[in-house]
PDB file of N, CA and C in Angstrom:
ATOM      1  N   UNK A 564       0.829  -1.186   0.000  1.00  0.00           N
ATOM      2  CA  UNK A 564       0.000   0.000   0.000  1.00  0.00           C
ATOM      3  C   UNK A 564       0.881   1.260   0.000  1.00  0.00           C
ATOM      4  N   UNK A 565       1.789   1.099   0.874  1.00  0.00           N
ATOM      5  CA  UNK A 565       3.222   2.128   0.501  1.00  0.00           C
ATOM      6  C   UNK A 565       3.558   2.429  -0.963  1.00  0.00           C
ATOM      7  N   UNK A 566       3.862   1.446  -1.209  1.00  0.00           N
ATOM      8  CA  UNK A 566       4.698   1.800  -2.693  1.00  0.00           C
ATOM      9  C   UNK A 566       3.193   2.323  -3.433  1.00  0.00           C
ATOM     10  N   UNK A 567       1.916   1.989  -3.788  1.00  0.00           N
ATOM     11  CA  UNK A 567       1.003   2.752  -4.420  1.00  0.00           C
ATOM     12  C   UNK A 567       0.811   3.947  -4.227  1.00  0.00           C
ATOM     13  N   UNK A 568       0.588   4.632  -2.388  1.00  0.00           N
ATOM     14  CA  UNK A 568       0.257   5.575  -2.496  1.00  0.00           C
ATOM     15  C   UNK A 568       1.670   6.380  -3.156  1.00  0.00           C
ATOM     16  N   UNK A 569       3.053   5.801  -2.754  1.00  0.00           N
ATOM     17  CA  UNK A 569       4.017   6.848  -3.093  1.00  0.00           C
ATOM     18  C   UNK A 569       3.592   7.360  -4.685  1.00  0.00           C
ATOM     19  N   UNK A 570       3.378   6.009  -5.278  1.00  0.00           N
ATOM     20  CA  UNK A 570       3.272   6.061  -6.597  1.00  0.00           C
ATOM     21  C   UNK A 570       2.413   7.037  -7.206  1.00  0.00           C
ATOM     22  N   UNK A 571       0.844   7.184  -6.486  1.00  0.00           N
ATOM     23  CA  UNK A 571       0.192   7.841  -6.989  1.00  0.00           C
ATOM     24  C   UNK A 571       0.285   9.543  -6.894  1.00  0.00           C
ATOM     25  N   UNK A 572       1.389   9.833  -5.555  1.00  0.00           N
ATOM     26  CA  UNK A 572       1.963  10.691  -5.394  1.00  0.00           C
ATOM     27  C   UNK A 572       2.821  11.526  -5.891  1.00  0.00           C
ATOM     28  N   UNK A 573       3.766  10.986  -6.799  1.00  0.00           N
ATOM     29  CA  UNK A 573       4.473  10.903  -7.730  1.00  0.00           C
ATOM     30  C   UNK A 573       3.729  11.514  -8.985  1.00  0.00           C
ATOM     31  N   UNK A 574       2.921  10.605  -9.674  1.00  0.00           N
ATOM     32  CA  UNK A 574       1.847  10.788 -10.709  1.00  0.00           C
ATOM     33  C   UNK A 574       1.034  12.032 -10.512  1.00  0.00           C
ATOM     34  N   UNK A 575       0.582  12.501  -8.864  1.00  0.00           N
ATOM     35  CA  UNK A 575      -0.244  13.829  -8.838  1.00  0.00           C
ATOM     36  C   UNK A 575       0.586  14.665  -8.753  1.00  0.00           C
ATOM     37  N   UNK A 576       2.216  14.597  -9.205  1.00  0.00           N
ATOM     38  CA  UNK A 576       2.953  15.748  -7.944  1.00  0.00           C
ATOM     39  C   UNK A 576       3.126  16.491  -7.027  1.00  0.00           C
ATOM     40  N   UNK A 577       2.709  14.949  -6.013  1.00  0.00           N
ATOM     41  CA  UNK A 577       2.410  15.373  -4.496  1.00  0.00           C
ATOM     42  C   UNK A 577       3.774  14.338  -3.976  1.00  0.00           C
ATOM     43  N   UNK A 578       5.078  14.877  -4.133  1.00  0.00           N
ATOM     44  CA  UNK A 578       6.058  14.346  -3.420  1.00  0.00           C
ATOM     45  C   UNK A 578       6.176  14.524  -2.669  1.00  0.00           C
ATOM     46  N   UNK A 579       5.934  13.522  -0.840  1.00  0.00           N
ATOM     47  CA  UNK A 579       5.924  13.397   0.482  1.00  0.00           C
ATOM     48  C   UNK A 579       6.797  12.152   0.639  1.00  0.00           C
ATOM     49  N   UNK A 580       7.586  13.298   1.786  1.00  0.00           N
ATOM     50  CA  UNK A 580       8.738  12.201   2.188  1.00  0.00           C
ATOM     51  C   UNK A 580       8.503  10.955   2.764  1.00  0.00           C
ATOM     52  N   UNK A 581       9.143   9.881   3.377  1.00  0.00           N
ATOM     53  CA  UNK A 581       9.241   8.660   4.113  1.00  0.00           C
ATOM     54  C   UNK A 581       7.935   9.265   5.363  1.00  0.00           C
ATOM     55  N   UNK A 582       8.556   9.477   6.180  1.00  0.00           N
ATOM     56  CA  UNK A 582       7.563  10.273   7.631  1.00  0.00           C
ATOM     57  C   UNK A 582       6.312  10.562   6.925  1.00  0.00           C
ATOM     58  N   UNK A 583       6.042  11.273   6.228  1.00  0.00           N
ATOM     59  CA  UNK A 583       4.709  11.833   5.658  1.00  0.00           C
ATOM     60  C   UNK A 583       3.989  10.946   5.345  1.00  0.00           C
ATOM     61  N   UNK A 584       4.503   9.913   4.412  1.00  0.00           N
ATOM     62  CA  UNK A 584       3.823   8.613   3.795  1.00  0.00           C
ATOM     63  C   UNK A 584       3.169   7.984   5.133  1.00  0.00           C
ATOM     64  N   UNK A 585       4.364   7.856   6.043  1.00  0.00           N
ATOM     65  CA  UNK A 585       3.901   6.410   7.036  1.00  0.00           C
ATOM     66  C   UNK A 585       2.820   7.121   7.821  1.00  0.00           C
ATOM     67  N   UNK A 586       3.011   8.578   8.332  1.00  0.00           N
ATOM     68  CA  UNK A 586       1.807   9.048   9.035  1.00  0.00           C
ATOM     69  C   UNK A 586       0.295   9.065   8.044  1.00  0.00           C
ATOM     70  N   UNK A 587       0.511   9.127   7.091  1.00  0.00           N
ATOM     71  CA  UNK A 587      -0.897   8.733   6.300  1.00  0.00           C
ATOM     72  C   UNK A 587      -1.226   7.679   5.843  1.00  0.00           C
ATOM     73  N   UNK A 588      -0.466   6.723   5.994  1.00  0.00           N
ATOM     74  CA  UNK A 588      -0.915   5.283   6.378  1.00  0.00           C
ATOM     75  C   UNK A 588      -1.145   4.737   7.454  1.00  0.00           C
ATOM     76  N   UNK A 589      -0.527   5.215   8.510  1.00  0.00           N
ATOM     77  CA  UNK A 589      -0.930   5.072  10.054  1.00  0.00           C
ATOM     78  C   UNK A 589      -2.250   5.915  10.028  1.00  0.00           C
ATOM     79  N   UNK A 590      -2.453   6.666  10.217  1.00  0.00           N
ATOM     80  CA  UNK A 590      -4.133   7.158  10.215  1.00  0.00           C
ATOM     81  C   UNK A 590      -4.476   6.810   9.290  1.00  0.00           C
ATOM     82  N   UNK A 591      -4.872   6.195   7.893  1.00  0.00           N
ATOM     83  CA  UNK A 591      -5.404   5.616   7.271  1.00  0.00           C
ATOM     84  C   UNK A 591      -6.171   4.247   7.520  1.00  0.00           C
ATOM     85  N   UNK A 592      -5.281   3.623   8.686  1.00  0.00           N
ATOM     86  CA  UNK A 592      -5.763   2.173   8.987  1.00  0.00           C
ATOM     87  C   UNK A 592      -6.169   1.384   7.973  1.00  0.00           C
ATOM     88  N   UNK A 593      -5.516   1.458   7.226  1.00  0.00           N
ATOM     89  CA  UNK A 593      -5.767   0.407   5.940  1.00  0.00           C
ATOM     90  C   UNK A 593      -6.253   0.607   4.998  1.00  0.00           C
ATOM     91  N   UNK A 594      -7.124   1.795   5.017  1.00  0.00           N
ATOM     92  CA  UNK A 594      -7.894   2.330   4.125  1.00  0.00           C
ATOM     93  C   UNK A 594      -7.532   2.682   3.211  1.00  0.00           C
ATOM     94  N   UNK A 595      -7.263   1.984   1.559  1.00  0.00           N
ATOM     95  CA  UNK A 595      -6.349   3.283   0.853  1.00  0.00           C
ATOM     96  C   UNK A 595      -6.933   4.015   0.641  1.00  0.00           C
ATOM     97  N   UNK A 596      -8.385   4.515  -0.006  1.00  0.00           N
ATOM     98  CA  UNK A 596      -9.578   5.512  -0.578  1.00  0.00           C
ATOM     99  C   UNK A 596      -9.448   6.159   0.981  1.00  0.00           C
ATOM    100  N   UNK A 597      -9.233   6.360   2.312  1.00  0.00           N
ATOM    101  CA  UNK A 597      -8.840   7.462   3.158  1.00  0.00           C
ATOM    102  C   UNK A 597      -7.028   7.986   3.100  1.00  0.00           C
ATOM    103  N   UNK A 598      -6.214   7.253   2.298  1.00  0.00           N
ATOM    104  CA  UNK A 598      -5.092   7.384   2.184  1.00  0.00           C
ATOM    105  C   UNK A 598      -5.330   8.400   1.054  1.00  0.00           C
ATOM    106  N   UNK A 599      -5.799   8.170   0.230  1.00  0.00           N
ATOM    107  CA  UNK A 599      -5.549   8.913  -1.049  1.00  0.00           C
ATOM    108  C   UNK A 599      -6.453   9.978  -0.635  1.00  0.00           C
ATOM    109  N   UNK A 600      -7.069   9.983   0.137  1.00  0.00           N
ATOM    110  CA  UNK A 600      -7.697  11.525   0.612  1.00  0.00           C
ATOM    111  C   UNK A 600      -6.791  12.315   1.267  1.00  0.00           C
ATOM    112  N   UNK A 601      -6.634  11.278   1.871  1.00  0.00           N
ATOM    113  CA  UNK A 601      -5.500  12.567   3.059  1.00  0.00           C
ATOM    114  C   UNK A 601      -4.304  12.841   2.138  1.00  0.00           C
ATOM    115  N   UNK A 602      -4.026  11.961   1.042  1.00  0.00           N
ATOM    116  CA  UNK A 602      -2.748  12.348   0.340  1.00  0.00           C
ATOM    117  C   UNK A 602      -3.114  13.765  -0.464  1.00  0.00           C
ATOM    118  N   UNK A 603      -4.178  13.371  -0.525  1.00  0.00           N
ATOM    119  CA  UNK A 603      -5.019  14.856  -1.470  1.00  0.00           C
ATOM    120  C   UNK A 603      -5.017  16.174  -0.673  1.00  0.00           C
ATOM    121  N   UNK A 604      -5.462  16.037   0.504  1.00  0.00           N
ATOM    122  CA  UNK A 604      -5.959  16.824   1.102  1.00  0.00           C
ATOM    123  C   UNK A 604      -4.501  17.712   1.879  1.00  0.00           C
ATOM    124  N   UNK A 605      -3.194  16.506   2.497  1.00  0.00           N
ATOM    125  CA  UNK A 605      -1.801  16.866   2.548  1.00  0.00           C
ATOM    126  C   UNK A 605      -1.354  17.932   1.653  1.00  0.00           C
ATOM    127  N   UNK A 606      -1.577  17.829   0.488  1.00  0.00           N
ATOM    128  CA  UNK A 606      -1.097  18.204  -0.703  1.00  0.00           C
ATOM    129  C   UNK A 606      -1.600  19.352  -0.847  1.00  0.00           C
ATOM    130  N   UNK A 607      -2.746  19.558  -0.661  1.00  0.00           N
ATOM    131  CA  UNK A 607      -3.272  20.702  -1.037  1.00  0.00           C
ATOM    132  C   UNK A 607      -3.363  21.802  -0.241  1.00  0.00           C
ATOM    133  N   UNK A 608      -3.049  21.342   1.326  1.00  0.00           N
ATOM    134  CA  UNK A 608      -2.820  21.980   2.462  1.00  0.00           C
ATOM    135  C   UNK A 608      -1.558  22.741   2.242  1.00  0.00           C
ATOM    136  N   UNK A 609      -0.182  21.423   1.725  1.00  0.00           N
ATOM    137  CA  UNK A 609       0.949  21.845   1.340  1.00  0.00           C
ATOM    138  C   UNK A 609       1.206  23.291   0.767  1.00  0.00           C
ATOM    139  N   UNK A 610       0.610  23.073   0.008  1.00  0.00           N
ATOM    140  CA  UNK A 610       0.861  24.193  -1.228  1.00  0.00           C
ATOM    141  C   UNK A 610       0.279  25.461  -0.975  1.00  0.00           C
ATOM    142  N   UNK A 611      -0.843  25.081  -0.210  1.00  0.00           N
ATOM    143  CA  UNK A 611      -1.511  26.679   0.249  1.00  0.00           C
ATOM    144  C   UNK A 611      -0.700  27.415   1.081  1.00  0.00           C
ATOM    145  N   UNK A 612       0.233  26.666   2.649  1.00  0.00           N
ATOM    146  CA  UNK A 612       0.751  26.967   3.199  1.00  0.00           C
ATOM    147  C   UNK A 612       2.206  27.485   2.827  1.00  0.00           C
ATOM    148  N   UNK A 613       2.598  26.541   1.586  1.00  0.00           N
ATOM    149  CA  UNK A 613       4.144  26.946   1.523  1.00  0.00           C
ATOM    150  C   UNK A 613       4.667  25.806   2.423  1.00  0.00           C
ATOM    151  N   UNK A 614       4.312  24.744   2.904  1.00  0.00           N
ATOM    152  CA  UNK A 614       5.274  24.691   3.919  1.00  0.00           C
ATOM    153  C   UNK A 614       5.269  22.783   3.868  1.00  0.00           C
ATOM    154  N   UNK A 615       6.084  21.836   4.596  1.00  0.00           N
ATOM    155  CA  UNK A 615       6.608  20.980   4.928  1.00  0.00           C
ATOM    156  C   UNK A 615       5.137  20.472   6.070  1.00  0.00           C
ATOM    157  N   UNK A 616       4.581  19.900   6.153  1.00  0.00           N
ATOM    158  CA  UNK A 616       3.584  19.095   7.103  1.00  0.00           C
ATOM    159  C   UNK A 616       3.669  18.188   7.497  1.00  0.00           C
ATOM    160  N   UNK A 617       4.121  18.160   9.011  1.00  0.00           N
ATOM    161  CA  UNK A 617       4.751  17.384  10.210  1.00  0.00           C
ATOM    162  C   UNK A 617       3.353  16.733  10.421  1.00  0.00           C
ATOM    163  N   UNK A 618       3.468  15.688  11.412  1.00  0.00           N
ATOM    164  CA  UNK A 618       2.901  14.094  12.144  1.00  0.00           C
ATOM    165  C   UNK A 618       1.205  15.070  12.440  1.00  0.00           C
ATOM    166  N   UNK A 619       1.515  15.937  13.269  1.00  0.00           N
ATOM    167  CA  UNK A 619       0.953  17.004  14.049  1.00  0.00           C
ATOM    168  C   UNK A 619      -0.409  17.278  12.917  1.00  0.00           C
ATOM    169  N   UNK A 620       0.226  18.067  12.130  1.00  0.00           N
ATOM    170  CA  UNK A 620      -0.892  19.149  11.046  1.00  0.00           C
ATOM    171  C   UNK A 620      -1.266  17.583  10.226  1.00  0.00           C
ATOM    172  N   UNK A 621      -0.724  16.828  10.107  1.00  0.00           N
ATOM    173  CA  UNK A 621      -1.699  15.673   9.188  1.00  0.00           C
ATOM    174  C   UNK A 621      -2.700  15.083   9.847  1.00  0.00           C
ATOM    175  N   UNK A 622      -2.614  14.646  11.658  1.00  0.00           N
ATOM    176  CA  UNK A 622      -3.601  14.136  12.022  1.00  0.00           C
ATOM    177  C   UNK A 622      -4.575  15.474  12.448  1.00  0.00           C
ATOM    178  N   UNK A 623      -4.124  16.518  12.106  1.00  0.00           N
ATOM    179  CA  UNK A 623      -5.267  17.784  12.583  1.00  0.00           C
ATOM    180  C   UNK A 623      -6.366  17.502  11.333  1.00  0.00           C
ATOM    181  N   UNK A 624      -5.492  17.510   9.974  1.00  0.00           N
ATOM    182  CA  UNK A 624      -6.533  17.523   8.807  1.00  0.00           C
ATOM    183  C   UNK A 624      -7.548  16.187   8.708  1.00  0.00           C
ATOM    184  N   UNK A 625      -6.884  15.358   9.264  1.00  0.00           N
ATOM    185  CA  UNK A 625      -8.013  14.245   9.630  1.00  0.00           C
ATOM    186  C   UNK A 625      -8.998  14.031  10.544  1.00  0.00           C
ATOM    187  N   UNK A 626      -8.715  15.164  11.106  1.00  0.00           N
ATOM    188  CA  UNK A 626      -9.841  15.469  12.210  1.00  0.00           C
ATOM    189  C   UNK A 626      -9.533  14.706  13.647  1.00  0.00           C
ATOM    190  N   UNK A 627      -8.365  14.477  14.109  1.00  0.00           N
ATOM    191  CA  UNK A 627      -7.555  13.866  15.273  1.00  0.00           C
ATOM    192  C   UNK A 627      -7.260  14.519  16.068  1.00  0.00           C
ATOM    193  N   UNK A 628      -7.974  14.356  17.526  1.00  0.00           N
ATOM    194  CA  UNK A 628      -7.417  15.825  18.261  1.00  0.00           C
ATOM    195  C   UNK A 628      -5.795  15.626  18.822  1.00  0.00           C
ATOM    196  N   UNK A 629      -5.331  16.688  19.380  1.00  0.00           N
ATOM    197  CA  UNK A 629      -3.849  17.009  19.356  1.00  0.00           C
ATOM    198  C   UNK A 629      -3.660  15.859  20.598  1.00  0.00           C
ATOM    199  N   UNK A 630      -2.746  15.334  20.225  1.00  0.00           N
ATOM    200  CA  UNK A 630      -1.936  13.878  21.533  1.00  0.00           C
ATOM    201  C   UNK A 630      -2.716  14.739  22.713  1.00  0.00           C
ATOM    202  N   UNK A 631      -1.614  16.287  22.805  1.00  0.00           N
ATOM    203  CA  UNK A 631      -1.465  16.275  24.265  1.00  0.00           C
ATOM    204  C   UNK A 631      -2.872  16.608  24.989  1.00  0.00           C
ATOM    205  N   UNK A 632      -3.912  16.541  24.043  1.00  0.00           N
ATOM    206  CA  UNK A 632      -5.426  16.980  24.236  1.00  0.00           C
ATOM    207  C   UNK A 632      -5.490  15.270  24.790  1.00  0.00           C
ATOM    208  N   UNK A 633      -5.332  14.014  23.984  1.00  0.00           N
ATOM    209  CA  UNK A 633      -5.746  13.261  24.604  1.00  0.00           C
ATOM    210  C   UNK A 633      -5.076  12.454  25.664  1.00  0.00           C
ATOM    211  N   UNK A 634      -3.874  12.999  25.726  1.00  0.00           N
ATOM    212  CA  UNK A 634      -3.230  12.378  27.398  1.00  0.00           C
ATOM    213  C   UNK A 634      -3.802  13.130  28.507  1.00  0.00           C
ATOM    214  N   UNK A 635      -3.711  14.585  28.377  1.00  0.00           N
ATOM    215  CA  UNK A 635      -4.545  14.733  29.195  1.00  0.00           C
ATOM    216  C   UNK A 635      -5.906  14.553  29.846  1.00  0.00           C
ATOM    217  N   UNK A 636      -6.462  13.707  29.067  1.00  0.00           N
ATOM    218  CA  UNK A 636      -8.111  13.201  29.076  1.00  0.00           C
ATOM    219  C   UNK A 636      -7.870  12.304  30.291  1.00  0.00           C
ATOM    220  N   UNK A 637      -6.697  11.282  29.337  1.00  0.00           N
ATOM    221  CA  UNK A 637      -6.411   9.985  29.940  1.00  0.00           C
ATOM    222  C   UNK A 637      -6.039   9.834  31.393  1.00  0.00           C
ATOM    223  N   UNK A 638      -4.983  10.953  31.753  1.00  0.00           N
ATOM    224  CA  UNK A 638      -4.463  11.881  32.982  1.00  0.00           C
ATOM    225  C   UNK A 638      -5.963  11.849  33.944  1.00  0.00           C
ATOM    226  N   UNK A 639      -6.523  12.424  33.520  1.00  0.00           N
ATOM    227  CA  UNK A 639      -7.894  12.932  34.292  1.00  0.00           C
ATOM    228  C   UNK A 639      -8.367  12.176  34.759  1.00  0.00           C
ATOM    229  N   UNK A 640      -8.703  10.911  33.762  1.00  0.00           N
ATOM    230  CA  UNK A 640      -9.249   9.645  33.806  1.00  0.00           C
ATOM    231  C   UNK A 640      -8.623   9.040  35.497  1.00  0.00           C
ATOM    232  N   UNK A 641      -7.631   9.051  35.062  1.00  0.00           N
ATOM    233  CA  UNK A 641      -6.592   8.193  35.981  1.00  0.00           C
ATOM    234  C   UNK A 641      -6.579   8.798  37.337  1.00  0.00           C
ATOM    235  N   UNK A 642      -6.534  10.049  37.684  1.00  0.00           N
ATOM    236  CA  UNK A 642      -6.553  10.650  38.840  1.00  0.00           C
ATOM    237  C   UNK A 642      -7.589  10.680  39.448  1.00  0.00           C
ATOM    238  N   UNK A 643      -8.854  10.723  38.787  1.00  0.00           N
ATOM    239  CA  UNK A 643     -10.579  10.964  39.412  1.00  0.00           C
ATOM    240  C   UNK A 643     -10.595  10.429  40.636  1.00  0.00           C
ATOM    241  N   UNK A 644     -10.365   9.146  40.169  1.00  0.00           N
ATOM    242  CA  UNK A 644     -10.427   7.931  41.485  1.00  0.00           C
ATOM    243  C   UNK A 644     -11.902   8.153  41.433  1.00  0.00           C
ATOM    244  N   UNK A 645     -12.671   8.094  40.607  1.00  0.00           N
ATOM    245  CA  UNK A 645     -14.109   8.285  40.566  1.00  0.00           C
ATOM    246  C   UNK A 645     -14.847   9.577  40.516  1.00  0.00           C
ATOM    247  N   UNK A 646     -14.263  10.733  41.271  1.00  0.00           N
ATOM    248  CA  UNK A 646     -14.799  11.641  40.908  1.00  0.00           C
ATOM    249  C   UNK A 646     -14.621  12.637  39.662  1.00  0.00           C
ATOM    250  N   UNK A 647     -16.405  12.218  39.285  1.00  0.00           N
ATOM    251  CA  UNK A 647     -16.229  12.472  37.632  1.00  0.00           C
ATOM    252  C   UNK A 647     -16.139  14.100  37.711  1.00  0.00           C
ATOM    253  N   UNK A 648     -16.182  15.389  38.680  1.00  0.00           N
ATOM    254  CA  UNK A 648     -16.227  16.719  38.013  1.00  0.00           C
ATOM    255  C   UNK A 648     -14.756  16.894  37.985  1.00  0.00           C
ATOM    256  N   UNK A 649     -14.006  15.954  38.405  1.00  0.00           N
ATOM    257  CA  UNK A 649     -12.058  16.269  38.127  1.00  0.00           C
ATOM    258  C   UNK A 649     -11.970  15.925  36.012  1.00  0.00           C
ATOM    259  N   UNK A 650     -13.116  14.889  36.053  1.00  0.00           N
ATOM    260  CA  UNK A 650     -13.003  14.631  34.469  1.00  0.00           C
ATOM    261  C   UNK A 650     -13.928  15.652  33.613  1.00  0.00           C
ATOM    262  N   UNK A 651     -15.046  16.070  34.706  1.00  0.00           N
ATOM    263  CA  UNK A 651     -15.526  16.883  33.545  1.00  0.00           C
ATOM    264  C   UNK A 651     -15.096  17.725  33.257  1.00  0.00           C
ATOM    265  N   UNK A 652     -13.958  18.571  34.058  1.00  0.00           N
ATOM    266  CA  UNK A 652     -13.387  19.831  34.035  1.00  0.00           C
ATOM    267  C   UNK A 652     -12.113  19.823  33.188  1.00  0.00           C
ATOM    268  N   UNK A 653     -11.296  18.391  33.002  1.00  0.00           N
ATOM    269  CA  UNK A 653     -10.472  18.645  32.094  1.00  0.00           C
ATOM    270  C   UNK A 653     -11.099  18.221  30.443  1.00  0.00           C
ATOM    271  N   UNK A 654     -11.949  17.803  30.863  1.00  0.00           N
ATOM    272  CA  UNK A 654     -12.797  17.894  29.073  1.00  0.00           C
ATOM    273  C   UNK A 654     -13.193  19.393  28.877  1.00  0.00           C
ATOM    274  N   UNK A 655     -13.781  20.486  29.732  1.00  0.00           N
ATOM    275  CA  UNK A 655     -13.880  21.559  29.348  1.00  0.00           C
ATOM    276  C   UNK A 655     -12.678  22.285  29.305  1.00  0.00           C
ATOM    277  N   UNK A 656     -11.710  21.931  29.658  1.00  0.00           N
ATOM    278  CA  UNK A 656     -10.413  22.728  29.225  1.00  0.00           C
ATOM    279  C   UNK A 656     -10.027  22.448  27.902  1.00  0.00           C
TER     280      UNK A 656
END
């Protein structure tokens, strides 16, 4: 599935490095028709910005909230010891 999407990447002239590829196959989960979106959607982000798009801004465009949004969930989780307004309060943060 690697070597296709590179391929088709290539073919759209959407050249993304090693890192770029694997993070849109890692959020892809197998999917290539969500691979070739996000390769689309990478690409087109690319170019608007000018710029190089790290691990970070690819799972944003997929709609993935930011890690440290969900360790801290997890954090919350873990400390409650049951009391849920310690969790509801770091979901409203």
């Amino acid at each position: 599935m690697r070597a296709r999407l590179a391929a088709i990447g290539e073919a759209e002239h959407c050249p993304l490095n090693a890192a770029q590829l694997d993070t849109i196959l890692t959020l892809a989960e197998g999917h290539m028709r969500r691979a070739v979106q996000t390769l689309q959607s990478v690409h087109a982000l690319g170019q608007q910005q000018s710029m190089t798009l790290d691990d970070a801004a690819i799972a944003d465009l997929v709609g993935l909230p930011p890690t440290q949004v969900v360790d801290d969930l997890i954090q919350a989780l873990l400390d409650s010891q049951g009391n849920f307004s310690k969790v509801r309060m770091a979901v409203e943060d």
